[in-house]
Tab-separated table of C-alpha atoms in Angstrom:
chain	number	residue	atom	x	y	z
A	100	UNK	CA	-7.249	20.933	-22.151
A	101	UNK	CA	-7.122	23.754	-19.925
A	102	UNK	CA	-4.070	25.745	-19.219
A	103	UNK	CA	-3.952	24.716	-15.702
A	104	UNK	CA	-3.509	21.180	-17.142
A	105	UNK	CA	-1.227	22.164	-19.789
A	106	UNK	CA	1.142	23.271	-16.983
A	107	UNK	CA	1.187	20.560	-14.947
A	108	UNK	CA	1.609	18.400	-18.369
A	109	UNK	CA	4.280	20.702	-19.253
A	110	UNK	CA	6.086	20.108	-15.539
A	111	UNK	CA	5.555	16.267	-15.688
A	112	UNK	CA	7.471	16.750	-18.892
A	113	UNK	CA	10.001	19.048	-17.775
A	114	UNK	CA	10.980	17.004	-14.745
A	115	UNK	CA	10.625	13.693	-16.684
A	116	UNK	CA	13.314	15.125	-19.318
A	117	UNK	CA	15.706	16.202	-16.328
A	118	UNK	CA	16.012	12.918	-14.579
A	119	UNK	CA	16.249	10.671	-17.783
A	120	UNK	CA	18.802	13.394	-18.844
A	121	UNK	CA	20.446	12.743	-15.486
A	122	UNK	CA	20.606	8.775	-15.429
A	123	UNK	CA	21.779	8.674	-18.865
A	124	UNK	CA	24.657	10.630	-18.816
A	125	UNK	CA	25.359	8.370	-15.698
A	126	UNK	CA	25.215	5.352	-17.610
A	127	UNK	CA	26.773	6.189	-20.295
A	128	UNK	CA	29.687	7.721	-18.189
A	129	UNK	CA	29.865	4.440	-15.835
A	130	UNK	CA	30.127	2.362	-19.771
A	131	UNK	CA	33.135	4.568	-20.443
A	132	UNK	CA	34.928	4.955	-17.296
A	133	UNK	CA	35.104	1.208	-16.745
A	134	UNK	CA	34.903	-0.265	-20.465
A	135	UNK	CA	31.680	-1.900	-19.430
A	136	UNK	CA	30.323	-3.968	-23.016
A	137	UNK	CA	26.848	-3.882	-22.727
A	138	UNK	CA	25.813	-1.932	-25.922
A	139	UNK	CA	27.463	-2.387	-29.076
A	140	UNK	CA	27.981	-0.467	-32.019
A	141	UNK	CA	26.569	3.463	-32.509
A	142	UNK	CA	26.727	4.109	-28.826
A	143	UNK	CA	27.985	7.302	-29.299
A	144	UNK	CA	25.468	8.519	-31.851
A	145	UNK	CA	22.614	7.078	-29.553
A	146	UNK	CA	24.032	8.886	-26.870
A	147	UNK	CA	23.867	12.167	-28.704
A	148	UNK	CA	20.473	11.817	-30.267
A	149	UNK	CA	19.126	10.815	-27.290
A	150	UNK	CA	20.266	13.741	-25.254
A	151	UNK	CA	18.824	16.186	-28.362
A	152	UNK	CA	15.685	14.385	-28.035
A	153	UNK	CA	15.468	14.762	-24.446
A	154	UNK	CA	16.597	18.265	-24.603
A	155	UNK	CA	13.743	18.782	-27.195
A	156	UNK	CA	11.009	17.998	-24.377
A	157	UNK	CA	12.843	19.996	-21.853
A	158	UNK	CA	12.948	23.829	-23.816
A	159	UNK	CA	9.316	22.900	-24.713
A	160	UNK	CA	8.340	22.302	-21.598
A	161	UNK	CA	10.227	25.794	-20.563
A	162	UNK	CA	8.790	27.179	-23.551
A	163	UNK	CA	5.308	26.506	-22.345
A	164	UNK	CA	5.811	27.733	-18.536
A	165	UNK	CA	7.117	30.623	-19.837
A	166	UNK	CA	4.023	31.403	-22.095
A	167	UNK	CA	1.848	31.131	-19.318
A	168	UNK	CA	3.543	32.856	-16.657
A	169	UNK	CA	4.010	30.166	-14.269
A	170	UNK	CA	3.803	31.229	-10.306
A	171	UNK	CA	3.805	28.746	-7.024
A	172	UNK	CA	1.077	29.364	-5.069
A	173	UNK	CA	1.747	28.902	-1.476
A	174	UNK	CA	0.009	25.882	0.429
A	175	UNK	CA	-0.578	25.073	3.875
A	176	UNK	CA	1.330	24.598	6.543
A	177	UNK	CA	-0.177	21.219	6.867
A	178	UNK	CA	0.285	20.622	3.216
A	179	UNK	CA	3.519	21.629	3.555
A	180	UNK	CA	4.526	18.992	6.160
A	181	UNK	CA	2.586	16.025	3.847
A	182	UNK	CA	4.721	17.031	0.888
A	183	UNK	CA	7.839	17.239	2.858
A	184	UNK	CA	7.272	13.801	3.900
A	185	UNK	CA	6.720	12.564	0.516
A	186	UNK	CA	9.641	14.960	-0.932
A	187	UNK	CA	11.996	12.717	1.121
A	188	UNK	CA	10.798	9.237	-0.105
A	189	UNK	CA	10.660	10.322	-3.655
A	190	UNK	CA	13.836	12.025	-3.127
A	191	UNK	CA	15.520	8.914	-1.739
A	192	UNK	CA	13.563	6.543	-4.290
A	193	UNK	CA	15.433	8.581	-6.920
A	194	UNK	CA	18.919	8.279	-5.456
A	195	UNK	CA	18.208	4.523	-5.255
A	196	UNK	CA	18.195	4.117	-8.956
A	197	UNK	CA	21.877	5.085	-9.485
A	198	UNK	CA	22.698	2.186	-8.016
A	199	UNK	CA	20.725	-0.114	-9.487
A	200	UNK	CA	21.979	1.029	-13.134
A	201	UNK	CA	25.326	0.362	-12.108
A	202	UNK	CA	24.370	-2.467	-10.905
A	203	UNK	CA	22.842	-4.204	-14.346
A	204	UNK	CA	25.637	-2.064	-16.064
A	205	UNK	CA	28.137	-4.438	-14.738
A	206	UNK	CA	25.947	-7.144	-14.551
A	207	UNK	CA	25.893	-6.919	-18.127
A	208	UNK	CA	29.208	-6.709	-18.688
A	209	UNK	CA	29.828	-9.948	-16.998
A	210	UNK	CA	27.088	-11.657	-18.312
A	211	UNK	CA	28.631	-10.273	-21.804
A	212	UNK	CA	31.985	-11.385	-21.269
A	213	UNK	CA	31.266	-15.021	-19.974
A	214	UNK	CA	29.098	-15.423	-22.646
A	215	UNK	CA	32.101	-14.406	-25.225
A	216	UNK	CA	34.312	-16.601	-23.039
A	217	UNK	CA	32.319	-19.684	-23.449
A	218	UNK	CA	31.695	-19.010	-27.245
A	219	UNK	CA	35.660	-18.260	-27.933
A	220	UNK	CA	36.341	-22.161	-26.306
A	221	UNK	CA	33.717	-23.549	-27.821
A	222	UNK	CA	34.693	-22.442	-31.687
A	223	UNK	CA	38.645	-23.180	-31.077
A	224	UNK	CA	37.865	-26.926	-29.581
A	225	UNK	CA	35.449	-27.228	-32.627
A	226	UNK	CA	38.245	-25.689	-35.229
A	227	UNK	CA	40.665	-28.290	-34.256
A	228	UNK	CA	38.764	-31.292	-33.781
A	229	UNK	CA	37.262	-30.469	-37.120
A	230	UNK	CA	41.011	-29.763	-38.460
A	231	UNK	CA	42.784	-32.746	-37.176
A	232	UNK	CA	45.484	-33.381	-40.093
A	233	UNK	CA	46.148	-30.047	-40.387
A	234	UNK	CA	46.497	-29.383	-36.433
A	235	UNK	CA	48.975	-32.216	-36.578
A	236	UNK	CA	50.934	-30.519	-39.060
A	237	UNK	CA	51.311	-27.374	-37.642
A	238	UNK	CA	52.404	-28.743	-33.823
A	239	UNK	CA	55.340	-30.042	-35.805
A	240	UNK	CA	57.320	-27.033	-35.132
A	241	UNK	CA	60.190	-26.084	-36.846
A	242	UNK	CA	61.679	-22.982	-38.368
A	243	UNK	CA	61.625	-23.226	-41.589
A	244	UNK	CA	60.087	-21.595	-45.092
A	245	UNK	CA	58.339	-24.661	-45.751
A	246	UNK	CA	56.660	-25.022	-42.060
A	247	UNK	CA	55.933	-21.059	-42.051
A	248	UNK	CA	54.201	-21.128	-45.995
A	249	UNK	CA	52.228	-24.460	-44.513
A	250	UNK	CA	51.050	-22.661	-41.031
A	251	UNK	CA	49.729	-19.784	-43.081
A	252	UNK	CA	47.533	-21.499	-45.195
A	253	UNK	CA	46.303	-23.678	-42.104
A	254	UNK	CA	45.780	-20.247	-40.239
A	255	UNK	CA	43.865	-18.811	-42.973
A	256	UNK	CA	41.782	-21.642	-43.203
A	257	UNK	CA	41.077	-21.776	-39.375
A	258	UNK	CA	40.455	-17.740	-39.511
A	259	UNK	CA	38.034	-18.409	-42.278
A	260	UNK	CA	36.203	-21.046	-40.611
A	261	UNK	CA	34.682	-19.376	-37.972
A	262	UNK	CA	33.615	-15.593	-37.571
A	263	UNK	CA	33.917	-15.766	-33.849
A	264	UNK	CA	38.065	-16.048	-34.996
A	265	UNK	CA	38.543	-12.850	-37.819
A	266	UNK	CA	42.153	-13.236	-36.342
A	267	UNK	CA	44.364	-16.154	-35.547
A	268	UNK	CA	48.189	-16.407	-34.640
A	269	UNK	CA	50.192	-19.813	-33.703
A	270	UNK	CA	53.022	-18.990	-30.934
A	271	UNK	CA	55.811	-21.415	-30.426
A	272	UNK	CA	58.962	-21.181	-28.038
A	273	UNK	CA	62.251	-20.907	-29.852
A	274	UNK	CA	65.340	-19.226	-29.235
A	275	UNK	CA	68.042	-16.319	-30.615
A	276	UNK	CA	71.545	-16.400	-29.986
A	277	UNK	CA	71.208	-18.907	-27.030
A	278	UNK	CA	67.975	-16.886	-25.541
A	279	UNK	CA	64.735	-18.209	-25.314
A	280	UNK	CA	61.916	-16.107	-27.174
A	281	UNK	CA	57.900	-16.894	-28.300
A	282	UNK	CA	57.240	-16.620	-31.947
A	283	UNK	CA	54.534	-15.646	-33.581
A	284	UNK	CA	52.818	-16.829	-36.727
A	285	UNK	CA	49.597	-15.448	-38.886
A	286	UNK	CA	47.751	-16.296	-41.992
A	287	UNK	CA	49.842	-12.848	-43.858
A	288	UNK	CA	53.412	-14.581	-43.138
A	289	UNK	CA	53.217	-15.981	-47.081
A	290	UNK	CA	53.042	-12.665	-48.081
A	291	UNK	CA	56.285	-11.670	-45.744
A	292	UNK	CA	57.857	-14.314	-46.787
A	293	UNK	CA	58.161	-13.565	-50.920
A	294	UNK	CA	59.847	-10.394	-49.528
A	295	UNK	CA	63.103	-11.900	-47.807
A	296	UNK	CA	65.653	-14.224	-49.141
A	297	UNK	CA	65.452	-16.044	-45.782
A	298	UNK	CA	63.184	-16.360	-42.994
A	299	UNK	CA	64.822	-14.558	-40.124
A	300	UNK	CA	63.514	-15.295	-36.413
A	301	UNK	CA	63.416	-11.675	-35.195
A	302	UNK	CA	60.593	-10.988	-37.854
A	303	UNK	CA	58.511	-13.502	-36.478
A	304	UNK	CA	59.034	-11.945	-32.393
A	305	UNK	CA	55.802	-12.192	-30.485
A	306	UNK	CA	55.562	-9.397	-27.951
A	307	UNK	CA	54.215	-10.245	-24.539
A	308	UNK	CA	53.429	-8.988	-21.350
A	309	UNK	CA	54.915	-10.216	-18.426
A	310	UNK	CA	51.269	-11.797	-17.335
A	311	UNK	CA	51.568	-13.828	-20.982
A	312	UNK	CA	55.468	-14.716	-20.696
A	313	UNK	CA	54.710	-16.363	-17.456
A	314	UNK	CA	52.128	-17.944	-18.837
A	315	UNK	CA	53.501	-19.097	-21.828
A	316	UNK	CA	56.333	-20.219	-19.665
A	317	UNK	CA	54.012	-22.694	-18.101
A	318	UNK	CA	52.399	-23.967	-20.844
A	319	UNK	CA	55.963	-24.779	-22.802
A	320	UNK	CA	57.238	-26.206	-19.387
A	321	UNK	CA	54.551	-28.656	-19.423
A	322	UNK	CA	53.355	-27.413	-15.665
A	323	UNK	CA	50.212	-26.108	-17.399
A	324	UNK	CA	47.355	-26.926	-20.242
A	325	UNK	CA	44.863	-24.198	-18.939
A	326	UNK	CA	43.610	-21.680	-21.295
A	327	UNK	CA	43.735	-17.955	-20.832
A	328	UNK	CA	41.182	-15.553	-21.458
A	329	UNK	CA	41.102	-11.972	-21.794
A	330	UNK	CA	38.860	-9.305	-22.301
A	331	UNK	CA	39.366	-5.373	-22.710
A	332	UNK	CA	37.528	-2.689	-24.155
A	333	UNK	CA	36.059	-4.792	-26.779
A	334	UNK	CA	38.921	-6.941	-27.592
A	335	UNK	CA	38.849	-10.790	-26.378
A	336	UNK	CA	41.749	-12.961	-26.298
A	337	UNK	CA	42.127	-16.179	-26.469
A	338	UNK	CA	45.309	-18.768	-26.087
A	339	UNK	CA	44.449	-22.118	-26.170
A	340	UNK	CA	47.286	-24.685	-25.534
A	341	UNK	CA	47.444	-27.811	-27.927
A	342	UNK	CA	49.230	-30.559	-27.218
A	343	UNK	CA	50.488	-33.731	-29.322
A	344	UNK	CA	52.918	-35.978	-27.625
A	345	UNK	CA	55.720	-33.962	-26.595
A	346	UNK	CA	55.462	-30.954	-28.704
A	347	UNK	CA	53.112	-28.350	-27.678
A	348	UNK	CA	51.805	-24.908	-29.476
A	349	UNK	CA	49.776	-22.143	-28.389
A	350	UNK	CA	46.511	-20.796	-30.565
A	351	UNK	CA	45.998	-17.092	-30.002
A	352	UNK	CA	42.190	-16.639	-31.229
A	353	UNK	CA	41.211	-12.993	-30.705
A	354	UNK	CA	38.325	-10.765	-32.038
A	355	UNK	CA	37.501	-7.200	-31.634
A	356	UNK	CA	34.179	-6.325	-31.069
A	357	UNK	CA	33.349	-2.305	-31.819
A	358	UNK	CA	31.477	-0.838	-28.916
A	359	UNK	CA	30.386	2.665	-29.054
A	360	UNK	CA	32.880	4.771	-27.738
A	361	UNK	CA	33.050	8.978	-26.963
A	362	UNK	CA	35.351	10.081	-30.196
A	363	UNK	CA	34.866	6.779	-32.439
């Protein structure tokens, strides 16, 4: 190879390095902005090797200009014109691709989270269908040790049946002092429990946000049997109403999913 070709090489390189170095620190700055879930875990270290690699190519390319003195050699006037022409399309062809990564960025992330969404309904329907006697127990709310010990085996066993469900809570609408309040219940209450004479509601508080108390408020009022699904920054929620008779509960299936983050 001659070094007239090794130059040009070198400056296909060079240029090559820059824009890949440019559109990926686009995407991966779109990803964090906006909590888009398109890659999953080690996107941080991929985002750093990457950039070494790419890095790499570009001080070799430099390296190799250097070595060889690189000069521009004026052209024609006519040449000139031709390549301003073409300067513009490539130019503009180039500013069209920013776009179109932010485009299957988010396209992704939708296609990600409906995916989750239908997966999520899919395992809780399944968990108490395949549950039955033991869905029927725990809908028969009532504050108690007994009911609380009983719903935290159940829970276990429903956050053990499925890996789409690492974490499972039961809410129910009671009330304190006259005031109505959600509480919540997990698979780690037996554990709570050996440490207290008593069961005392205030332990057992569920906090909400104002979204989820109007929700809930639905749901316990009867106007209401839809689900409600969430997703942010990697962590999908689930509450899925269940109904027997008269009495009604709320499953809260959630799951966190680790995305690669800048700093995790």
């Amino acid at each position: 190879m001659t070094p007239k070709q090794l130059v040009k090489l070198s400056n296909a390189i060079g240029i090559t390095a820059i824009l890949l170095l440019v559109y990926w620190v686009f995407t991966f700055i779109i990803i964090q902005v906006f909590g888009l879930k398109v890659f999953r875990e080690n996107m941080t270290e991929t985002f750093y090797l990457s950039v070494l690699g790419i890095l790499a190519l570009m001080v070799g390319s430099l390296i190799i200009n250097v070595m060889f003195n690189l000069t521009r050699i004026a052209e024609t006037k006519n040449n000139d014109d031709t390549n301003t022409k073409s300067n513009k399309k490539t130019y503009l062809i180039l500013f069209i691709i920013f776009p179109i990564i932010g485009m299957i960025l988010f396209g992704g992330d939708y296609l990600t989270s409906n995916k989750k969404e239908k997966m999520l309904i899919k395992s809780a329907k399944s968990i108490l269908e395949k549950n039955e006697k033991n869905s029927s127990k725990i809908v028969n709310y009532e504050f108690s040790e007994e009911y609380i010990n009983e719903t935290s085996t159940i829970l276990e066993i429903y956050s053990e049946t499925d890996k789409n469900f690492p974490s499972v809570n039961l809410l129910v609408k009671d009330s304190i002092n006259g005031s109505p309040v959600y509480l919540g219940f997990n698979q780690s209450n037996y554990e709570k429990l050996n440490d207290t004479i008593e069961p005392n509601k205030k332990e057992y508080l569920y906090k909400t946000t104002q979204e989820e108390r109007e929700y809930l408020d639905k749901v316990f009022s009867g106007k209401s049997e839809e689900l409600r699904y969430s997703n942010h920054d990697g962590d999908y929620e689930l509450f899925y109403p269940y109904k027997k008779g008269k009495k009604i509960i709320v499953l809260y299936f959630s799951e966190h999913v680790r995305y690669g983050k800048l700093g995790s």
